[in-house]
Amino acid sequence: TDLARDVEGAQLPLIWSKLHPPVARRRVARTRLVEVMCGPTRKLTLIRAPAGWGKSTLLADWQASEGEARPFAWFGIDEQDNDPVRFWTYVIEALHRVSPGLGESSRALVQTPGVDAVEAMLPVLINELEAASGEIVLVLDDYHLIEHERIHDGVAFLLKRLPRSVELVLATRSEPPLALSRLRASGELLEIDAMLSVLQVSVRAGTRPHREVCTTSPRHRMREVVTSPTARGRFAYVNGSTSYVRRG
């Protein structure tokens, strides 16, 4: 693309494979997870799981699902991306690939020496996202590799002001330093947390927030349980363990 050529002209060549998701495997065992992820749009979907769990594959299955029509802007992070200019250049290029024209102004700012991404570039990028046509899912895969504080600050700034048409997805091995409690309280967060053997969904259905809780305990398989006098759900086998889905 023209944007990519300009970036390369600025001595910051991009690795194109980092902007492509892995091949979807469509695992039957994860159908329920994909169905939940294809649900109502929220600000953030957070997948936290150890290496080898299949975070990237789950996201690829989500993208390829018949229930998901939105385009995915994908950025596979590595250790070399702990630089604000490099990080945001990749983010902008990923968005530009699914919405041509998006990112022209913000890219010029992020490539300007001395410009602070949070204070100067991100407001422009947010306005570009607001003006873009259609919805977008922005995936930042392997976000645990990011250690730069200003990048975390920028992601927090973007997340707080994200347009309703954009959903941010973080796949990580550790919990990111973001204001997750606020998103949980406002019903704008979907969490898949294999570290705690719990999948927790906090999304807004109409004007009434609801919550889904899934536990991955292998001793419960396909049996109905009652977690409160008013809540009833069913365990479903998911990827070698079980998921319990409850709406409250």
mmCIF file of C-alpha atoms in Angstrom:
data_model
loop_
_atom_site.group_PDB
_atom_site.id
_atom_site.type_symbol
_atom_site.label_atom_id
_atom_site.label_comp_id
_atom_site.label_asym_id
_atom_site.label_seq_id
_atom_site.Cartn_x
_atom_site.Cartn_y
_atom_site.Cartn_z
ATOM 1 C CA THR A 1 0.000 0.000 0.000
ATOM 2 C CA ASP A 2 1.020 3.648 -0.307
ATOM 3 C CA LEU A 3 1.099 3.915 3.461
ATOM 4 C CA ALA A 4 3.421 0.931 3.730
ATOM 5 C CA ARG A 5 5.744 2.314 1.074
ATOM 6 C CA ASP A 6 5.907 5.621 2.934
ATOM 7 C CA VAL A 7 6.763 3.800 6.133
ATOM 8 C CA GLU A 8 9.514 1.893 4.401
ATOM 9 C CA GLY A 9 10.775 5.178 2.978
ATOM 10 C CA ALA A 10 11.075 6.406 6.578
ATOM 11 C CA GLN A 11 13.557 3.574 7.285
ATOM 12 C CA LEU A 12 11.006 1.533 9.236
ATOM 13 C CA PRO A 13 10.325 -1.561 7.091
ATOM 14 C CA LEU A 14 7.401 -3.681 8.163
ATOM 15 C CA ILE A 15 7.287 -7.471 8.408
ATOM 16 C CA TRP A 16 4.077 -8.308 6.552
ATOM 17 C CA SER A 17 3.529 -11.671 8.256
ATOM 18 C CA LYS A 18 2.978 -9.814 11.547
ATOM 19 C CA LEU A 19 -0.184 -8.332 10.020
ATOM 20 C CA HIS A 20 -1.773 -11.693 9.173
ATOM 21 C CA PRO A 21 -3.629 -14.027 11.574
ATOM 22 C CA PRO A 22 -2.789 -17.731 11.749
ATOM 23 C CA VAL A 23 -4.878 -20.181 9.754
ATOM 24 C CA ALA A 24 -8.207 -20.948 11.424
ATOM 25 C CA ARG A 25 -8.619 -24.543 12.603
ATOM 26 C CA ARG A 26 -12.342 -24.361 13.476
ATOM 27 C CA ARG A 27 -12.066 -26.629 16.501
ATOM 28 C CA VAL A 28 -15.479 -28.024 17.349
ATOM 29 C CA ALA A 29 -14.568 -28.011 21.054
ATOM 30 C CA ARG A 30 -14.274 -24.213 21.012
ATOM 31 C CA THR A 31 -17.529 -23.486 19.265
ATOM 32 C CA ARG A 32 -19.095 -22.108 22.432
ATOM 33 C CA LEU A 33 -16.213 -19.698 22.994
ATOM 34 C CA VAL A 34 -16.453 -18.421 19.428
ATOM 35 C CA GLU A 35 -20.203 -17.940 19.818
ATOM 36 C CA VAL A 36 -19.638 -15.798 22.897
ATOM 37 C CA MET A 37 -16.950 -13.762 21.150
ATOM 38 C CA CYS A 38 -19.295 -13.129 18.219
ATOM 39 C CA GLY A 39 -21.803 -11.609 20.649
ATOM 40 C CA PRO A 40 -22.533 -7.944 21.317
ATOM 41 C CA THR A 41 -19.778 -5.454 20.508
ATOM 42 C CA ARG A 42 -17.759 -4.298 23.516
ATOM 43 C CA LYS A 43 -14.732 -2.095 23.984
ATOM 44 C CA LEU A 44 -12.316 -4.852 24.944
ATOM 45 C CA THR A 45 -11.943 -8.604 24.592
ATOM 46 C CA LEU A 46 -9.091 -9.934 26.732
ATOM 47 C CA ILE A 47 -7.700 -13.458 26.307
ATOM 48 C CA ARG A 48 -5.181 -14.388 28.996
ATOM 49 C CA ALA A 49 -3.627 -17.845 28.787
ATOM 50 C CA PRO A 50 -0.206 -19.534 28.898
ATOM 51 C CA ALA A 51 1.958 -20.368 25.898
ATOM 52 C CA GLY A 52 0.542 -23.181 23.801
ATOM 53 C CA TRP A 53 -3.055 -22.693 24.949
ATOM 54 C CA GLY A 54 -4.121 -21.549 21.482
ATOM 55 C CA LYS A 55 -4.910 -17.862 21.947
ATOM 56 C CA SER A 56 -4.021 -16.905 18.386
ATOM 57 C CA THR A 57 -5.834 -19.909 16.934
ATOM 58 C CA LEU A 58 -8.972 -19.075 18.907
ATOM 59 C CA LEU A 59 -8.875 -15.543 17.515
ATOM 60 C CA ALA A 60 -8.394 -16.879 13.989
ATOM 61 C CA ASP A 61 -11.385 -19.191 14.486
ATOM 62 C CA TRP A 62 -13.402 -16.193 15.661
ATOM 63 C CA GLN A 63 -12.434 -14.157 12.602
ATOM 64 C CA ALA A 64 -13.350 -17.053 10.274
ATOM 65 C CA SER A 65 -16.650 -17.769 12.020
ATOM 66 C CA GLU A 66 -19.859 -17.428 10.008
ATOM 67 C CA GLY A 67 -21.265 -15.410 12.899
ATOM 68 C CA GLU A 68 -18.624 -12.671 12.538
ATOM 69 C CA ALA A 69 -18.853 -10.210 9.653
ATOM 70 C CA ARG A 70 -16.492 -7.460 10.847
ATOM 71 C CA PRO A 71 -13.005 -7.104 9.321
ATOM 72 C CA PHE A 72 -10.061 -7.833 11.642
ATOM 73 C CA ALA A 73 -7.009 -5.576 11.786
ATOM 74 C CA TRP A 74 -4.265 -7.887 13.082
ATOM 75 C CA PHE A 75 -0.897 -7.068 14.676
ATOM 76 C CA GLY A 76 1.285 -9.941 15.937
ATOM 77 C CA ILE A 77 3.664 -8.350 18.443
ATOM 78 C CA ASP A 78 7.262 -9.398 19.095
ATOM 79 C CA GLU A 79 10.006 -8.167 21.442
ATOM 80 C CA GLN A 80 11.280 -5.591 18.963
ATOM 81 C CA ASP A 81 7.970 -3.716 19.102
ATOM 82 C CA ASN A 82 8.754 -2.120 22.480
ATOM 83 C CA ASP A 83 9.205 1.200 20.767
ATOM 84 C CA PRO A 84 6.251 3.620 20.520
ATOM 85 C CA VAL A 85 6.954 4.669 16.933
ATOM 86 C CA ARG A 86 7.358 1.092 15.736
ATOM 87 C CA PHE A 87 4.352 -0.155 17.738
ATOM 88 C CA TRP A 88 1.923 2.513 16.539
ATOM 89 C CA THR A 89 3.197 2.301 12.959
ATOM 90 C CA TYR A 90 2.189 -1.368 12.929
ATOM 91 C CA VAL A 91 -1.188 -0.588 14.512
ATOM 92 C CA ILE A 92 -1.918 2.099 11.931
ATOM 93 C CA GLU A 93 -0.865 -0.132 9.028
ATOM 94 C CA ALA A 94 -3.068 -2.958 10.334
ATOM 95 C CA LEU A 95 -6.045 -0.594 10.439
ATOM 96 C CA HIS A 96 -5.184 0.859 7.040
ATOM 97 C CA ARG A 97 -5.294 -2.612 5.497
ATOM 98 C CA VAL A 98 -8.940 -3.151 6.464
ATOM 99 C CA SER A 99 -10.027 0.462 5.882
ATOM 100 C CA PRO A 100 -8.042 2.119 3.061
ATOM 101 C CA GLY A 101 -7.426 5.773 3.775
ATOM 102 C CA LEU A 102 -7.547 5.286 7.526
ATOM 103 C CA GLY A 103 -4.322 6.324 9.230
ATOM 104 C CA GLU A 104 -2.890 8.774 6.720
ATOM 105 C CA SER A 105 -2.832 11.720 9.144
ATOM 106 C CA SER A 106 -1.917 9.768 12.265
ATOM 107 C CA ARG A 107 0.909 7.957 10.442
ATOM 108 C CA ALA A 108 2.456 11.292 9.459
ATOM 109 C CA LEU A 109 2.403 12.364 13.111
ATOM 110 C CA VAL A 110 3.829 9.161 14.552
ATOM 111 C CA GLN A 111 6.728 9.386 12.079
ATOM 112 C CA THR A 112 7.518 12.985 13.106
ATOM 113 C CA PRO A 113 10.541 13.130 15.439
ATOM 114 C CA GLY A 114 9.741 14.358 18.920
ATOM 115 C CA VAL A 115 5.974 13.914 18.665
ATOM 116 C CA ASP A 116 4.369 12.190 21.664
ATOM 117 C CA ALA A 117 2.017 9.437 20.526
ATOM 118 C CA VAL A 118 -0.472 9.855 23.371
ATOM 119 C CA GLU A 119 -0.718 13.628 23.291
ATOM 120 C CA ALA A 120 -0.474 14.333 19.561
ATOM 121 C CA MET A 121 -1.017 11.247 17.394
ATOM 122 C CA LEU A 122 -3.686 9.208 19.187
ATOM 123 C CA PRO A 123 -6.374 11.932 19.187
ATOM 124 C CA VAL A 124 -5.967 12.094 15.413
ATOM 125 C CA LEU A 125 -6.133 8.310 15.055
ATOM 126 C CA ILE A 126 -9.264 8.170 17.221
ATOM 127 C CA ASN A 127 -10.917 10.795 15.018
ATOM 128 C CA GLU A 128 -9.952 8.782 11.936
ATOM 129 C CA LEU A 129 -11.511 5.675 13.473
ATOM 130 C CA GLU A 130 -14.660 7.634 14.264
ATOM 131 C CA ALA A 131 -14.908 8.819 10.670
ATOM 132 C CA ALA A 132 -14.212 5.399 9.128
ATOM 133 C CA SER A 133 -17.135 3.503 7.625
ATOM 134 C CA GLY A 134 -18.102 0.167 9.136
ATOM 135 C CA GLU A 135 -17.003 -1.703 12.230
ATOM 136 C CA ILE A 136 -13.469 -2.966 12.928
ATOM 137 C CA VAL A 137 -11.923 -5.489 15.308
ATOM 138 C CA LEU A 138 -8.336 -4.516 16.215
ATOM 139 C CA VAL A 139 -6.285 -7.489 17.474
ATOM 140 C CA LEU A 140 -3.011 -7.036 19.367
ATOM 141 C CA ASP A 141 -1.620 -10.554 19.688
ATOM 142 C CA ASP A 142 1.079 -11.426 22.265
ATOM 143 C CA TYR A 143 0.560 -8.132 24.093
ATOM 144 C CA HIS A 144 2.495 -9.490 27.113
ATOM 145 C CA LEU A 145 5.690 -8.758 25.157
ATOM 146 C CA ILE A 146 5.047 -5.026 25.532
ATOM 147 C CA GLU A 147 6.916 -3.516 28.484
ATOM 148 C CA HIS A 148 7.230 0.129 27.424
ATOM 149 C CA GLU A 149 5.192 2.314 29.777
ATOM 150 C CA ARG A 150 4.314 4.897 27.128
ATOM 151 C CA ILE A 151 2.873 2.175 24.894
ATOM 152 C CA HIS A 152 0.681 0.987 27.768
ATOM 153 C CA ASP A 153 -0.345 4.611 28.354
ATOM 154 C CA GLY A 154 -1.258 4.952 24.697
ATOM 155 C CA VAL A 155 -3.314 1.757 24.623
ATOM 156 C CA ALA A 156 -5.150 2.912 27.766
ATOM 157 C CA PHE A 157 -5.813 6.292 26.141
ATOM 158 C CA LEU A 158 -7.099 4.636 22.970
ATOM 159 C CA LEU A 159 -9.269 2.185 24.891
ATOM 160 C CA LYS A 160 -10.901 4.908 26.986
ATOM 161 C CA ARG A 161 -11.888 6.905 23.896
ATOM 162 C CA LEU A 162 -12.467 4.086 21.436
ATOM 163 C CA PRO A 163 -15.393 4.711 19.050
ATOM 164 C CA ARG A 164 -18.348 2.334 19.359
ATOM 165 C CA SER A 165 -17.554 0.917 15.927
ATOM 166 C CA VAL A 166 -14.184 -0.470 17.072
ATOM 167 C CA GLU A 167 -13.462 -3.406 19.372
ATOM 168 C CA LEU A 168 -9.971 -3.874 20.794
ATOM 169 C CA VAL A 169 -8.731 -7.435 21.398
ATOM 170 C CA LEU A 170 -5.668 -8.273 23.495
ATOM 171 C CA ALA A 171 -4.195 -11.785 23.575
ATOM 172 C CA THR A 172 -1.648 -12.091 26.370
ATOM 173 C CA ARG A 173 0.009 -14.365 28.917
ATOM 174 C CA SER A 174 -0.383 -11.808 31.724
ATOM 175 C CA GLU A 175 -2.931 -9.209 32.759
ATOM 176 C CA PRO A 176 -2.156 -5.883 31.069
ATOM 177 C CA PRO A 177 -1.773 -2.681 33.135
ATOM 178 C CA LEU A 178 -5.132 -1.251 32.051
ATOM 179 C CA ALA A 179 -8.224 -0.071 33.940
ATOM 180 C CA LEU A 180 -10.034 -3.401 33.615
ATOM 181 C CA SER A 181 -12.203 -2.880 36.707
ATOM 182 C CA ARG A 182 -13.852 0.126 35.105
ATOM 183 C CA LEU A 183 -14.638 -1.876 31.961
ATOM 184 C CA ARG A 184 -16.035 -4.726 34.035
ATOM 185 C CA ALA A 185 -18.281 -2.343 35.924
ATOM 186 C CA SER A 186 -19.553 -0.710 32.743
ATOM 187 C CA GLY A 187 -20.234 -4.018 30.981
ATOM 188 C CA GLU A 188 -17.710 -3.396 28.194
ATOM 189 C CA LEU A 189 -15.291 -6.274 28.770
ATOM 190 C CA LEU A 190 -15.130 -9.901 27.686
ATOM 191 C CA GLU A 191 -12.491 -11.933 29.515
ATOM 192 C CA ILE A 192 -11.211 -15.396 28.715
ATOM 193 C CA ASP A 193 -8.822 -16.195 31.546
ATOM 194 C CA ALA A 194 -7.259 -19.644 31.396
ATOM 195 C CA MET A 195 -4.835 -18.691 34.188
ATOM 196 C CA LEU A 196 -7.687 -18.714 36.691
ATOM 197 C CA SER A 197 -9.558 -21.503 34.873
ATOM 198 C CA VAL A 198 -12.367 -18.981 34.464
ATOM 199 C CA LEU A 199 -13.926 -17.306 31.467
ATOM 200 C CA GLN A 200 -15.833 -14.214 32.408
ATOM 201 C CA VAL A 201 -17.953 -12.151 30.069
ATOM 202 C CA SER A 202 -19.245 -8.768 31.100
ATOM 203 C CA VAL A 203 -21.200 -7.237 28.244
ATOM 204 C CA ARG A 204 -24.173 -4.987 27.849
ATOM 205 C CA ALA A 205 -27.366 -6.434 26.357
ATOM 206 C CA GLY A 206 -29.590 -3.516 25.426
ATOM 207 C CA THR A 207 -29.678 -1.306 28.501
ATOM 208 C CA ARG A 208 -29.232 -4.111 31.042
ATOM 209 C CA PRO A 209 -25.702 -5.388 31.706
ATOM 210 C CA HIS A 210 -25.367 -9.130 32.023
ATOM 211 C CA ARG A 211 -22.546 -11.446 32.919
ATOM 212 C CA GLU A 212 -21.461 -14.889 31.800
ATOM 213 C CA VAL A 213 -19.069 -16.894 33.925
ATOM 214 C CA CYS A 214 -17.302 -19.982 32.607
ATOM 215 C CA THR A 215 -15.100 -22.256 34.695
ATOM 216 C CA THR A 216 -12.737 -24.762 33.135
ATOM 217 C CA SER A 217 -12.769 -27.412 35.836
ATOM 218 C CA PRO A 218 -12.274 -30.919 34.321
ATOM 219 C CA ARG A 219 -14.287 -32.619 37.079
ATOM 220 C CA HIS A 220 -17.536 -31.128 35.761
ATOM 221 C CA ARG A 221 -18.571 -32.385 32.340
ATOM 222 C CA MET A 222 -21.899 -31.739 30.646
ATOM 223 C CA ARG A 223 -23.901 -31.558 33.847
ATOM 224 C CA GLU A 224 -26.395 -28.911 34.861
ATOM 225 C CA VAL A 225 -25.762 -26.873 37.979
ATOM 226 C CA VAL A 226 -27.477 -24.136 39.960
ATOM 227 C CA THR A 227 -25.182 -21.351 41.168
ATOM 228 C CA SER A 228 -27.867 -19.241 42.801
ATOM 229 C CA PRO A 229 -31.645 -19.402 43.289
ATOM 230 C CA THR A 230 -32.108 -17.465 40.044
ATOM 231 C CA ALA A 231 -29.157 -18.578 37.897
ATOM 232 C CA ARG A 232 -28.992 -21.885 36.032
ATOM 233 C CA GLY A 233 -26.517 -23.015 33.417
ATOM 234 C CA ARG A 234 -24.878 -25.974 31.742
ATOM 235 C CA PHE A 235 -21.292 -27.129 31.469
ATOM 236 C CA ALA A 236 -19.977 -27.720 27.964
ATOM 237 C CA TYR A 237 -16.771 -29.510 26.997
ATOM 238 C CA VAL A 238 -14.275 -26.991 25.586
ATOM 239 C CA ASN A 239 -10.720 -27.777 24.483
ATOM 240 C CA GLY A 240 -9.938 -30.560 26.915
ATOM 241 C CA SER A 241 -11.774 -29.015 29.861
ATOM 242 C CA THR A 242 -15.187 -27.602 30.548
ATOM 243 C CA SER A 243 -16.841 -24.227 30.291
ATOM 244 C CA TYR A 244 -19.747 -23.184 32.398
ATOM 245 C CA VAL A 245 -21.924 -20.458 30.939
ATOM 246 C CA ARG A 246 -24.200 -18.447 33.166
ATOM 247 C CA ARG A 247 -26.232 -15.357 32.396
ATOM 248 C CA GLY A 248 -27.236 -13.156 35.281
#
